[in-house]
């Protein structure tokens, strides 16, 4: 279950954030930190965010190795939070052409 009011997929929610990247960062943060699965939370969380972005007309420009390396770096530094996720996603997310 996603934690607190940062979740964008609450009943009646129309968006708590100004941008789609902020919404994606909140989703990614919640799925990774809440550990909804026994294993594979980071992989599933990023896949969910990728689908969320695609549905909304955006794509991720980074390759899978760069994504993996950055996510592991954030987790190991205990920095997997919005303040670090938003700037990173802003660098790698672009509107689809």
mmCIF file of the C-alpha atoms, coordinates in Angstrom:
data_MODEL
# 
_entry.id   MODEL 
# 
loop_
_atom_site.group_PDB 
_atom_site.id 
_atom_site.type_symbol 
_atom_site.label_atom_id 
_atom_site.label_alt_id 
_atom_site.label_comp_id 
_atom_site.label_asym_id 
_atom_site.label_entity_id 
_atom_site.label_seq_id 
_atom_site.pdbx_PDB_ins_code 
_atom_site.Cartn_x 
_atom_site.Cartn_y 
_atom_site.Cartn_z 
_atom_site.occupancy 
_atom_site.B_iso_or_equiv 
_atom_site.pdbx_formal_charge 
_atom_site.auth_seq_id 
_atom_site.auth_comp_id 
_atom_site.auth_asym_id 
_atom_site.auth_atom_id 
_atom_site.pdbx_PDB_model_num 
ATOM 1  C CA . UNK A 1 1  ? 0.000   0.000  0.000   1.00 0.00 ? 1  UNK A CA 1 
ATOM 2  C CA . UNK A 1 2  ? 1.331   3.417  -0.879  1.00 0.00 ? 2  UNK A CA 1 
ATOM 3  C CA . UNK A 1 3  ? 2.100   5.617  2.091   1.00 0.00 ? 3  UNK A CA 1 
ATOM 4  C CA . UNK A 1 4  ? 0.730   8.990  3.104   1.00 0.00 ? 4  UNK A CA 1 
ATOM 5  C CA . UNK A 1 5  ? -0.776  11.757 1.014   1.00 0.00 ? 5  UNK A CA 1 
ATOM 6  C CA . UNK A 1 6  ? 2.069   11.877 -1.515  1.00 0.00 ? 6  UNK A CA 1 
ATOM 7  C CA . UNK A 1 7  ? 0.420   9.037  -3.396  1.00 0.00 ? 7  UNK A CA 1 
ATOM 8  C CA . UNK A 1 8  ? -1.038  10.279 -6.666  1.00 0.00 ? 8  UNK A CA 1 
ATOM 9  C CA . UNK A 1 9  ? -3.354  7.332  -7.151  1.00 0.00 ? 9  UNK A CA 1 
ATOM 10 C CA . UNK A 1 10 ? -5.757  8.035  -4.306  1.00 0.00 ? 10 UNK A CA 1 
ATOM 11 C CA . UNK A 1 11 ? -9.493  8.014  -4.867  1.00 0.00 ? 11 UNK A CA 1 
ATOM 12 C CA . UNK A 1 12 ? -10.550 11.508 -5.833  1.00 0.00 ? 12 UNK A CA 1 
ATOM 13 C CA . UNK A 1 13 ? -6.988  12.723 -6.365  1.00 0.00 ? 13 UNK A CA 1 
ATOM 14 C CA . UNK A 1 14 ? -6.538  15.206 -9.173  1.00 0.00 ? 14 UNK A CA 1 
ATOM 15 C CA . UNK A 1 15 ? -2.831  15.628 -8.705  1.00 0.00 ? 15 UNK A CA 1 
ATOM 16 C CA . UNK A 1 16 ? -0.825  16.935 -5.786  1.00 0.00 ? 16 UNK A CA 1 
ATOM 17 C CA . UNK A 1 17 ? 2.112   18.018 -7.899  1.00 0.00 ? 17 UNK A CA 1 
ATOM 18 C CA . UNK A 1 18 ? 2.685   20.682 -10.508 1.00 0.00 ? 18 UNK A CA 1 
ATOM 19 C CA . UNK A 1 19 ? 4.390   18.468 -13.063 1.00 0.00 ? 19 UNK A CA 1 
ATOM 20 C CA . UNK A 1 20 ? 4.215   14.941 -14.331 1.00 0.00 ? 20 UNK A CA 1 
ATOM 21 C CA . UNK A 1 21 ? 7.859   14.437 -13.336 1.00 0.00 ? 21 UNK A CA 1 
ATOM 22 C CA . UNK A 1 22 ? 6.999   15.314 -9.729  1.00 0.00 ? 22 UNK A CA 1 
ATOM 23 C CA . UNK A 1 23 ? 4.116   12.821 -9.864  1.00 0.00 ? 23 UNK A CA 1 
ATOM 24 C CA . UNK A 1 24 ? 6.435   10.147 -11.263 1.00 0.00 ? 24 UNK A CA 1 
ATOM 25 C CA . UNK A 1 25 ? 9.016   10.861 -8.546  1.00 0.00 ? 25 UNK A CA 1 
ATOM 26 C CA . UNK A 1 26 ? 6.364   10.532 -5.821  1.00 0.00 ? 26 UNK A CA 1 
ATOM 27 C CA . UNK A 1 27 ? 5.209   7.224  -7.267  1.00 0.00 ? 27 UNK A CA 1 
ATOM 28 C CA . UNK A 1 28 ? 8.773   5.918  -7.550  1.00 0.00 ? 28 UNK A CA 1 
ATOM 29 C CA . UNK A 1 29 ? 9.651   6.999  -4.013  1.00 0.00 ? 29 UNK A CA 1 
ATOM 30 C CA . UNK A 1 30 ? 6.547   5.418  -2.496  1.00 0.00 ? 30 UNK A CA 1 
ATOM 31 C CA . UNK A 1 31 ? 6.887   2.107  -4.306  1.00 0.00 ? 31 UNK A CA 1 
ATOM 32 C CA . UNK A 1 32 ? 10.565  1.707  -3.427  1.00 0.00 ? 32 UNK A CA 1 
ATOM 33 C CA . UNK A 1 33 ? 10.335  2.847  0.182   1.00 0.00 ? 33 UNK A CA 1 
ATOM 34 C CA . UNK A 1 34 ? 7.146   0.971  1.089   1.00 0.00 ? 34 UNK A CA 1 
ATOM 35 C CA . UNK A 1 35 ? 8.436   -2.439 -0.085  1.00 0.00 ? 35 UNK A CA 1 
ATOM 36 C CA . UNK A 1 36 ? 5.105   -3.809 -1.375  1.00 0.00 ? 36 UNK A CA 1 
ATOM 37 C CA . UNK A 1 37 ? 6.854   -6.979 -2.585  1.00 0.00 ? 37 UNK A CA 1 
ATOM 38 C CA . UNK A 1 38 ? 9.322   -9.347 -0.985  1.00 0.00 ? 38 UNK A CA 1 
ATOM 39 C CA . UNK A 1 39 ? 11.802  -8.820 -3.820  1.00 0.00 ? 39 UNK A CA 1 
ATOM 40 C CA . UNK A 1 40 ? 12.164  -6.689 -6.934  1.00 0.00 ? 40 UNK A CA 1 
ATOM 41 C CA . UNK A 1 41 ? 10.689  -3.468 -5.560  1.00 0.00 ? 41 UNK A CA 1 
ATOM 42 C CA . UNK A 1 42 ? 13.106  -1.149 -7.354  1.00 0.00 ? 42 UNK A CA 1 
ATOM 43 C CA . UNK A 1 43 ? 12.680  -2.942 -10.689 1.00 0.00 ? 43 UNK A CA 1 
ATOM 44 C CA . UNK A 1 44 ? 8.895   -3.003 -10.436 1.00 0.00 ? 44 UNK A CA 1 
ATOM 45 C CA . UNK A 1 45 ? 8.756   0.604  -9.237  1.00 0.00 ? 45 UNK A CA 1 
ATOM 46 C CA . UNK A 1 46 ? 10.768  1.827  -12.200 1.00 0.00 ? 46 UNK A CA 1 
ATOM 47 C CA . UNK A 1 47 ? 8.688   -0.247 -14.617 1.00 0.00 ? 47 UNK A CA 1 
ATOM 48 C CA . UNK A 1 48 ? 5.504   1.263  -13.157 1.00 0.00 ? 48 UNK A CA 1 
ATOM 49 C CA . UNK A 1 49 ? 6.930   4.771  -13.522 1.00 0.00 ? 49 UNK A CA 1 
ATOM 50 C CA . UNK A 1 50 ? 7.983   4.020  -17.105 1.00 0.00 ? 50 UNK A CA 1 
ATOM 51 C CA . UNK A 1 51 ? 4.442   2.905  -17.968 1.00 0.00 ? 51 UNK A CA 1 
ATOM 52 C CA . UNK A 1 52 ? 2.965   5.928  -16.149 1.00 0.00 ? 52 UNK A CA 1 
ATOM 53 C CA . UNK A 1 53 ? 5.173   8.253  -18.191 1.00 0.00 ? 53 UNK A CA 1 
ATOM 54 C CA . UNK A 1 54 ? 4.415   6.475  -21.487 1.00 0.00 ? 54 UNK A CA 1 
ATOM 55 C CA . UNK A 1 55 ? 0.664   6.664  -20.860 1.00 0.00 ? 55 UNK A CA 1 
ATOM 56 C CA . UNK A 1 56 ? 1.103   10.403 -20.369 1.00 0.00 ? 56 UNK A CA 1 
ATOM 57 C CA . UNK A 1 57 ? 3.166   10.946 -23.528 1.00 0.00 ? 57 UNK A CA 1 
ATOM 58 C CA . UNK A 1 58 ? 6.678   10.927 -22.078 1.00 0.00 ? 58 UNK A CA 1 
ATOM 59 C CA . UNK A 1 59 ? 9.666   8.627  -22.399 1.00 0.00 ? 59 UNK A CA 1 
ATOM 60 C CA . UNK A 1 60 ? 12.862  7.930  -20.506 1.00 0.00 ? 60 UNK A CA 1 
ATOM 61 C CA . UNK A 1 61 ? 16.043  8.778  -22.395 1.00 0.00 ? 61 UNK A CA 1 
ATOM 62 C CA . UNK A 1 62 ? 18.598  7.023  -20.150 1.00 0.00 ? 62 UNK A CA 1 
ATOM 63 C CA . UNK A 1 63 ? 19.722  3.461  -20.804 1.00 0.00 ? 63 UNK A CA 1 
ATOM 64 C CA . UNK A 1 64 ? 18.936  0.672  -18.348 1.00 0.00 ? 64 UNK A CA 1 
ATOM 65 C CA . UNK A 1 65 ? 22.507  0.482  -16.967 1.00 0.00 ? 65 UNK A CA 1 
ATOM 66 C CA . UNK A 1 66 ? 22.555  4.195  -16.134 1.00 0.00 ? 66 UNK A CA 1 
ATOM 67 C CA . UNK A 1 67 ? 19.122  3.926  -14.505 1.00 0.00 ? 67 UNK A CA 1 
ATOM 68 C CA . UNK A 1 68 ? 20.169  0.911  -12.449 1.00 0.00 ? 68 UNK A CA 1 
ATOM 69 C CA . UNK A 1 69 ? 23.422  2.538  -11.338 1.00 0.00 ? 69 UNK A CA 1 
ATOM 70 C CA . UNK A 1 70 ? 21.706  5.755  -10.286 1.00 0.00 ? 70 UNK A CA 1 
ATOM 71 C CA . UNK A 1 71 ? 18.898  4.011  -8.408  1.00 0.00 ? 71 UNK A CA 1 
ATOM 72 C CA . UNK A 1 72 ? 21.366  1.821  -6.497  1.00 0.00 ? 72 UNK A CA 1 
ATOM 73 C CA . UNK A 1 73 ? 23.472  4.879  -5.679  1.00 0.00 ? 73 UNK A CA 1 
ATOM 74 C CA . UNK A 1 74 ? 20.435  6.673  -4.247  1.00 0.00 ? 74 UNK A CA 1 
ATOM 75 C CA . UNK A 1 75 ? 19.310  3.653  -2.224  1.00 0.00 ? 75 UNK A CA 1 
ATOM 76 C CA . UNK A 1 76 ? 22.783  3.012  -0.801  1.00 0.00 ? 76 UNK A CA 1 
ATOM 77 C CA . UNK A 1 77 ? 23.130  6.693  0.151   1.00 0.00 ? 77 UNK A CA 1 
ATOM 78 C CA . UNK A 1 78 ? 19.686  6.569  1.792   1.00 0.00 ? 78 UNK A CA 1 
ATOM 79 C CA . UNK A 1 79 ? 18.767  9.414  -0.544  1.00 0.00 ? 79 UNK A CA 1 
ATOM 80 C CA . UNK A 1 80 ? 15.830  7.822  -2.373  1.00 0.00 ? 80 UNK A CA 1 
ATOM 81 C CA . UNK A 1 81 ? 13.601  10.837 -1.794  1.00 0.00 ? 81 UNK A CA 1 
ATOM 82 C CA . UNK A 1 82 ? 11.740  13.397 -3.867  1.00 0.00 ? 82 UNK A CA 1 
ATOM 83 C CA . UNK A 1 83 ? 14.470  16.022 -3.483  1.00 0.00 ? 83 UNK A CA 1 
ATOM 84 C CA . UNK A 1 84 ? 16.903  13.705 -5.285  1.00 0.00 ? 84 UNK A CA 1 
ATOM 85 C CA . UNK A 1 85 ? 14.479  11.922 -7.614  1.00 0.00 ? 85 UNK A CA 1 
ATOM 86 C CA . UNK A 1 86 ? 12.914  15.009 -9.204  1.00 0.00 ? 86 UNK A CA 1 
ATOM 87 C CA . UNK A 1 87 ? 16.162  16.522 -10.578 1.00 0.00 ? 87 UNK A CA 1 
ATOM 88 C CA . UNK A 1 88 ? 17.282  13.124 -11.849 1.00 0.00 ? 88 UNK A CA 1 
ATOM 89 C CA . UNK A 1 89 ? 13.971  12.422 -13.591 1.00 0.00 ? 89 UNK A CA 1 
ATOM 90 C CA . UNK A 1 90 ? 13.980  15.941 -15.054 1.00 0.00 ? 90 UNK A CA 1 
ATOM 91 C CA . UNK A 1 91 ? 17.273  15.039 -16.738 1.00 0.00 ? 91 UNK A CA 1 
ATOM 92 C CA . UNK A 1 92 ? 16.093  11.736 -18.234 1.00 0.00 ? 92 UNK A CA 1 
ATOM 93 C CA . UNK A 1 93 ? 12.384  12.260 -19.011 1.00 0.00 ? 93 UNK A CA 1 
ATOM 94 C CA . UNK A 1 94 ? 11.294  13.912 -22.255 1.00 0.00 ? 94 UNK A CA 1 
ATOM 95 C CA . UNK A 1 95 ? 8.005   14.319 -24.123 1.00 0.00 ? 95 UNK A CA 1 
ATOM 96 C CA . UNK A 1 96 ? 7.640   11.689 -26.827 1.00 0.00 ? 96 UNK A CA 1 
ATOM 97 C CA . UNK A 1 97 ? 7.976   13.011 -30.336 1.00 0.00 ? 97 UNK A CA 1 
# 
